[in-house]
């Protein structure tokens, strides 16, 4: 779909290719990198949910894959308290391998100032607090272990859903729950474990009544947000995004989650559909 759009869009309107590594899985970086090269577009990665994720021919083999954030000219990572690698408060970084771009980023984060009281451009006051960096420096050594635990919890969910009959490994089968898809080339770190659910909103209310928290990421697609009305898109223009907004449901997942807790989640979902 991206390729079709690029071939039809006026070249003057194109500025960059911005893949979003959603829920902890890289986008198809082989295909998107090829398109970025063909159309001479800089690639900027939204890796906010994907620290530690990777993409390659065999992401389970050492040295055969590349990490999220290493494909484009720059990448953004979030360390918001709910992320896989979380700060004590709000935090994030932008990475780049281009020295001039790095210098520009440093100016922008500090009111456009390369040195004190000299402002070359408009910028922001968005420097990372030292206390956040100190927390992240300690937690960074554990991120691979925590990501592995998330992958293990995701596998347990898959097994429990299939054993319950709520879902199937055959993604074309008619089941009330559709499991998240992991591409063979992806090293998924499961920032979220997101299923597609039949009667999603009713299921969410049912689970909430039983003290099981869930979340919807995201209930309103970007092209239907008021802030983007000026782009001229309307309902129906992005049917896959709209379908996802109606169906997706994020279930509890974190490294310390126990199998007994996961079983309770799945059993209550089964109760709803019975």
CSV table of C-alpha atoms in Angstrom, one decimal:
chain,number,residue,atom,x,y,z
A,1,UNK,CA,0.0,0.0,0.0
A,2,UNK,CA,2.9,2.4,0.8
A,3,UNK,CA,4.4,1.5,-2.6
A,4,UNK,CA,1.2,2.2,-4.4
A,5,UNK,CA,0.8,5.6,-2.7
A,6,UNK,CA,4.4,6.6,-3.5
A,7,UNK,CA,4.0,5.8,-7.2
A,8,UNK,CA,0.8,7.9,-7.4
A,9,UNK,CA,1.6,10.8,-5.1
A,10,UNK,CA,3.0,14.1,-6.4
A,11,UNK,CA,6.8,14.0,-5.7
A,12,UNK,CA,6.6,17.6,-4.4
A,13,UNK,CA,4.4,16.5,-1.5
A,14,UNK,CA,6.8,13.9,-0.2
A,15,UNK,CA,9.2,14.7,2.6
A,16,UNK,CA,10.1,11.5,4.4
A,17,UNK,CA,9.1,7.9,5.1
A,18,UNK,CA,8.1,7.4,8.7
A,19,UNK,CA,7.5,3.8,9.7
A,20,UNK,CA,6.0,3.2,13.1
A,21,UNK,CA,7.2,0.1,15.0
A,22,UNK,CA,3.9,-0.6,16.7
A,23,UNK,CA,3.4,-2.6,19.9
A,24,UNK,CA,7.1,-3.7,19.9
A,25,UNK,CA,7.4,-5.2,16.4
A,26,UNK,CA,9.4,-3.6,13.6
A,27,UNK,CA,7.6,-2.6,10.5
A,28,UNK,CA,8.7,-4.4,7.3
A,29,UNK,CA,12.1,-2.7,7.2
A,30,UNK,CA,13.4,-4.6,4.2
A,31,UNK,CA,10.5,-3.4,2.0
A,32,UNK,CA,10.4,0.1,3.4
A,33,UNK,CA,14.1,0.6,3.2
A,34,UNK,CA,14.0,-0.4,-0.5
A,35,UNK,CA,11.2,2.1,-1.1
A,36,UNK,CA,13.1,4.9,0.7
A,37,UNK,CA,16.1,4.3,-1.4
A,38,UNK,CA,14.1,4.1,-4.7
A,39,UNK,CA,12.2,7.3,-4.0
A,40,UNK,CA,15.2,9.0,-2.3
A,41,UNK,CA,13.3,9.7,0.9
A,42,UNK,CA,14.9,10.0,4.3
A,43,UNK,CA,13.5,7.4,6.7
A,44,UNK,CA,12.7,8.5,10.2
A,45,UNK,CA,11.7,5.7,12.6
A,46,UNK,CA,9.1,6.0,15.3
A,47,UNK,CA,10.6,3.4,17.7
A,48,UNK,CA,8.8,4.7,20.8
A,49,UNK,CA,7.4,1.2,21.6
A,50,UNK,CA,10.3,-0.9,20.2
A,51,UNK,CA,13.5,-0.6,22.1
A,52,UNK,CA,15.3,-3.9,21.7
A,53,UNK,CA,13.2,-5.0,18.7
A,54,UNK,CA,15.0,-6.2,15.6
A,55,UNK,CA,14.3,-7.0,12.0
A,56,UNK,CA,16.3,-9.4,9.7
A,57,UNK,CA,16.3,-12.7,7.8
A,58,UNK,CA,16.6,-14.6,11.1
A,59,UNK,CA,16.1,-12.3,14.1
A,60,UNK,CA,16.9,-15.1,16.5
A,61,UNK,CA,20.4,-15.5,15.2
A,62,UNK,CA,23.1,-13.3,16.6
A,63,UNK,CA,24.5,-10.8,14.1
A,64,UNK,CA,21.9,-11.5,11.5
A,65,UNK,CA,19.4,-8.7,12.3
A,66,UNK,CA,19.4,-5.0,12.8
A,67,UNK,CA,17.8,-3.2,15.8
A,68,UNK,CA,14.9,-0.8,15.6
A,69,UNK,CA,16.3,2.7,15.3
A,70,UNK,CA,19.3,1.7,13.1
A,71,UNK,CA,17.6,1.8,9.7
A,72,UNK,CA,16.8,5.5,9.2
A,73,UNK,CA,18.6,8.8,9.3
A,74,UNK,CA,17.1,9.2,12.8
A,75,UNK,CA,14.8,7.5,15.3
A,76,UNK,CA,12.7,8.5,18.3
A,77,UNK,CA,12.5,6.4,21.4
A,78,UNK,CA,10.1,6.9,24.4
A,79,UNK,CA,11.0,6.1,28.0
A,80,UNK,CA,7.5,7.0,29.3
A,81,UNK,CA,6.8,5.1,32.6
A,82,UNK,CA,4.7,2.4,30.7
A,83,UNK,CA,7.4,1.6,28.1
A,84,UNK,CA,9.6,-1.5,28.2
A,85,UNK,CA,12.5,0.7,29.3
A,86,UNK,CA,10.9,3.3,31.5
A,87,UNK,CA,12.2,6.3,33.3
A,88,UNK,CA,11.0,7.6,36.7
A,89,UNK,CA,8.9,10.2,34.8
A,90,UNK,CA,8.5,11.4,31.2
A,91,UNK,CA,11.6,10.9,29.0
A,92,UNK,CA,12.8,10.0,25.6
A,93,UNK,CA,15.7,10.2,23.1
A,94,UNK,CA,16.3,10.8,19.5
A,95,UNK,CA,19.2,9.0,17.8
A,96,UNK,CA,21.0,9.6,14.6
A,97,UNK,CA,24.3,8.6,12.9
A,98,UNK,CA,24.6,12.0,11.2
A,99,UNK,CA,26.8,14.5,13.1
A,100,UNK,CA,25.2,17.6,11.6
A,101,UNK,CA,21.7,16.3,12.4
A,102,UNK,CA,22.9,15.5,16.0
A,103,UNK,CA,24.1,19.0,16.5
A,104,UNK,CA,20.8,20.4,15.1
A,105,UNK,CA,18.9,18.2,17.6
A,106,UNK,CA,21.0,19.4,20.5
A,107,UNK,CA,20.2,23.0,19.5
A,108,UNK,CA,16.5,22.3,19.1
A,109,UNK,CA,16.1,20.7,22.6
A,110,UNK,CA,17.7,23.8,24.1
A,111,UNK,CA,15.8,26.8,22.7
A,112,UNK,CA,17.8,26.6,19.4
A,113,UNK,CA,20.9,27.5,21.3
A,114,UNK,CA,24.4,26.1,20.4
A,115,UNK,CA,25.9,27.9,23.5
A,116,UNK,CA,24.5,29.9,26.3
A,117,UNK,CA,22.5,33.0,25.4
A,118,UNK,CA,23.0,32.5,21.7
A,119,UNK,CA,19.9,31.4,19.8
A,120,UNK,CA,20.3,30.5,16.1
A,121,UNK,CA,16.6,29.3,15.6
A,122,UNK,CA,13.4,28.6,17.5
A,123,UNK,CA,13.6,25.5,19.6
A,124,UNK,CA,12.1,23.9,22.7
A,125,UNK,CA,13.0,23.5,26.3
A,126,UNK,CA,13.0,19.7,26.3
A,127,UNK,CA,16.2,18.5,27.8
A,128,UNK,CA,16.3,15.1,29.5
A,129,UNK,CA,16.5,15.6,33.3
A,130,UNK,CA,19.6,14.1,34.9
A,131,UNK,CA,17.5,12.0,37.3
A,132,UNK,CA,15.7,10.4,34.4
A,133,UNK,CA,19.0,9.6,32.8
A,134,UNK,CA,20.4,8.1,36.0
A,135,UNK,CA,17.3,5.8,36.4
A,136,UNK,CA,17.6,4.7,32.7
A,137,UNK,CA,21.3,4.0,33.0
A,138,UNK,CA,20.6,1.5,35.8
A,139,UNK,CA,17.6,-0.1,34.1
A,140,UNK,CA,19.3,-0.4,30.7
A,141,UNK,CA,21.3,-3.4,31.7
A,142,UNK,CA,18.0,-5.3,32.3
A,143,UNK,CA,16.1,-4.5,29.1
A,144,UNK,CA,17.1,-7.6,27.2
A,145,UNK,CA,16.0,-9.8,30.1
A,146,UNK,CA,12.7,-8.0,30.5
A,147,UNK,CA,12.0,-8.1,26.8
A,148,UNK,CA,12.7,-11.9,26.8
A,149,UNK,CA,10.1,-12.2,29.7
A,150,UNK,CA,7.6,-10.3,27.6
A,151,UNK,CA,8.1,-12.6,24.7
A,152,UNK,CA,7.6,-15.6,26.9
A,153,UNK,CA,4.4,-14.2,28.3
A,154,UNK,CA,3.1,-13.6,24.8
A,155,UNK,CA,3.8,-17.2,23.9
A,156,UNK,CA,1.8,-18.3,27.0
A,157,UNK,CA,-1.1,-16.2,25.9
A,158,UNK,CA,-1.0,-17.7,22.4
A,159,UNK,CA,-1.0,-21.2,23.9
A,160,UNK,CA,-3.8,-20.5,26.4
A,161,UNK,CA,-6.0,-18.9,23.7
A,162,UNK,CA,-5.5,-21.8,21.3
A,163,UNK,CA,-6.1,-24.4,24.1
A,164,UNK,CA,-9.3,-22.6,25.0
A,165,UNK,CA,-10.7,-22.7,21.5
A,166,UNK,CA,-11.0,-18.9,21.4
A,167,UNK,CA,-8.3,-18.5,18.8
A,168,UNK,CA,-6.4,-20.5,16.2
A,169,UNK,CA,-3.0,-20.4,14.5
A,170,UNK,CA,-4.9,-20.1,11.3
A,171,UNK,CA,-5.5,-16.4,11.0
A,172,UNK,CA,-8.2,-16.9,8.4
A,173,UNK,CA,-10.3,-19.0,10.8
A,174,UNK,CA,-13.5,-17.5,12.3
A,175,UNK,CA,-12.7,-17.2,16.0
A,176,UNK,CA,-13.8,-14.5,18.5
A,177,UNK,CA,-10.1,-13.7,19.2
A,178,UNK,CA,-7.4,-13.2,16.6
A,179,UNK,CA,-3.9,-13.5,18.0
A,180,UNK,CA,-1.2,-10.9,17.2
A,181,UNK,CA,0.9,-11.7,14.2
A,182,UNK,CA,4.7,-11.9,14.5
A,183,UNK,CA,6.6,-11.7,11.2
A,184,UNK,CA,9.3,-14.4,10.8
A,185,UNK,CA,11.9,-11.7,10.3
A,186,UNK,CA,10.9,-9.8,13.5
A,187,UNK,CA,12.3,-10.0,17.0
A,188,UNK,CA,9.1,-8.8,18.7
A,189,UNK,CA,9.5,-7.3,22.2
A,190,UNK,CA,5.8,-7.0,23.0
A,191,UNK,CA,5.4,-3.6,24.4
A,192,UNK,CA,1.8,-4.5,24.2
A,193,UNK,CA,0.0,-7.9,23.6
A,194,UNK,CA,-2.8,-6.8,21.3
A,195,UNK,CA,-5.5,-9.1,20.0
A,196,UNK,CA,-8.4,-8.5,17.6
A,197,UNK,CA,-11.7,-9.2,19.5
A,198,UNK,CA,-15.3,-9.8,18.3
A,199,UNK,CA,-17.6,-7.4,20.2
A,200,UNK,CA,-14.5,-5.6,21.5
A,201,UNK,CA,-16.2,-2.9,23.5
A,202,UNK,CA,-18.7,-5.2,25.2
A,203,UNK,CA,-15.8,-7.6,26.1
A,204,UNK,CA,-13.8,-4.7,27.6
A,205,UNK,CA,-16.7,-3.7,29.8
A,206,UNK,CA,-17.2,-7.3,30.9
A,207,UNK,CA,-13.5,-7.6,31.9
A,208,UNK,CA,-13.5,-4.3,33.7
A,209,UNK,CA,-16.4,-5.5,35.8
A,210,UNK,CA,-14.2,-8.4,36.8
A,211,UNK,CA,-11.2,-6.1,37.7
A,212,UNK,CA,-9.2,-7.0,34.6
A,213,UNK,CA,-7.6,-4.0,33.0
A,214,UNK,CA,-7.4,-3.6,29.2
A,215,UNK,CA,-6.7,-0.8,26.8
A,216,UNK,CA,-7.5,0.3,23.3
A,217,UNK,CA,-4.6,1.5,21.2
A,218,UNK,CA,-5.9,3.5,19.4
A,219,UNK,CA,-9.7,4.2,19.3
A,220,UNK,CA,-9.6,7.0,16.7
A,221,UNK,CA,-7.4,6.7,13.6
A,222,UNK,CA,-5.1,9.6,12.9
A,223,UNK,CA,-6.9,10.6,9.7
A,224,UNK,CA,-10.1,11.1,11.7
A,225,UNK,CA,-8.6,13.2,14.4
A,226,UNK,CA,-9.7,16.8,14.5
A,227,UNK,CA,-6.1,18.1,14.3
A,228,UNK,CA,-5.7,16.5,10.8
A,229,UNK,CA,-9.0,17.6,9.3
A,230,UNK,CA,-7.1,20.0,7.1
A,231,UNK,CA,-5.5,17.0,5.2
A,232,UNK,CA,-8.9,16.3,3.7
A,233,UNK,CA,-9.2,12.6,4.6
A,234,UNK,CA,-12.6,11.1,5.6
A,235,UNK,CA,-14.0,7.9,7.0
A,236,UNK,CA,-13.4,5.1,4.6
A,237,UNK,CA,-10.1,6.4,3.2
A,238,UNK,CA,-8.0,4.1,5.5
A,239,UNK,CA,-10.2,1.0,6.0
A,240,UNK,CA,-7.5,-1.1,7.7
A,241,UNK,CA,-6.8,1.6,10.3
A,242,UNK,CA,-10.5,2.0,10.9
A,243,UNK,CA,-11.0,-1.7,11.3
A,244,UNK,CA,-8.1,-1.9,13.8
A,245,UNK,CA,-9.6,0.9,15.8
A,246,UNK,CA,-12.8,-1.1,16.1
A,247,UNK,CA,-11.2,-4.4,17.0
A,248,UNK,CA,-7.9,-4.1,18.8
A,249,UNK,CA,-7.7,-4.8,22.6
A,250,UNK,CA,-4.5,-4.8,24.6
A,251,UNK,CA,-4.3,-7.4,27.4
A,252,UNK,CA,-2.1,-7.2,30.5
A,253,UNK,CA,1.5,-7.9,29.8
A,254,UNK,CA,4.6,-7.2,31.8
A,255,UNK,CA,7.7,-9.2,32.8
A,256,UNK,CA,6.4,-10.1,36.2
A,257,UNK,CA,3.0,-11.4,35.0
A,258,UNK,CA,2.3,-14.9,36.1
A,259,UNK,CA,0.8,-17.8,34.1
A,260,UNK,CA,-2.0,-18.0,36.7
A,261,UNK,CA,-2.8,-14.4,36.1
A,262,UNK,CA,-2.8,-14.9,32.3
A,263,UNK,CA,-5.0,-18.0,32.7
A,264,UNK,CA,-7.5,-15.8,34.7
A,265,UNK,CA,-7.6,-13.3,31.8
A,266,UNK,CA,-8.2,-16.0,29.2
A,267,UNK,CA,-10.8,-17.8,31.3
A,268,UNK,CA,-12.8,-14.6,31.8
A,269,UNK,CA,-12.7,-13.9,28.1
A,270,UNK,CA,-14.0,-17.5,27.5
A,271,UNK,CA,-16.8,-16.8,30.0
A,272,UNK,CA,-17.8,-13.7,28.0
A,273,UNK,CA,-18.1,-15.7,24.7
A,274,UNK,CA,-19.8,-18.7,26.2
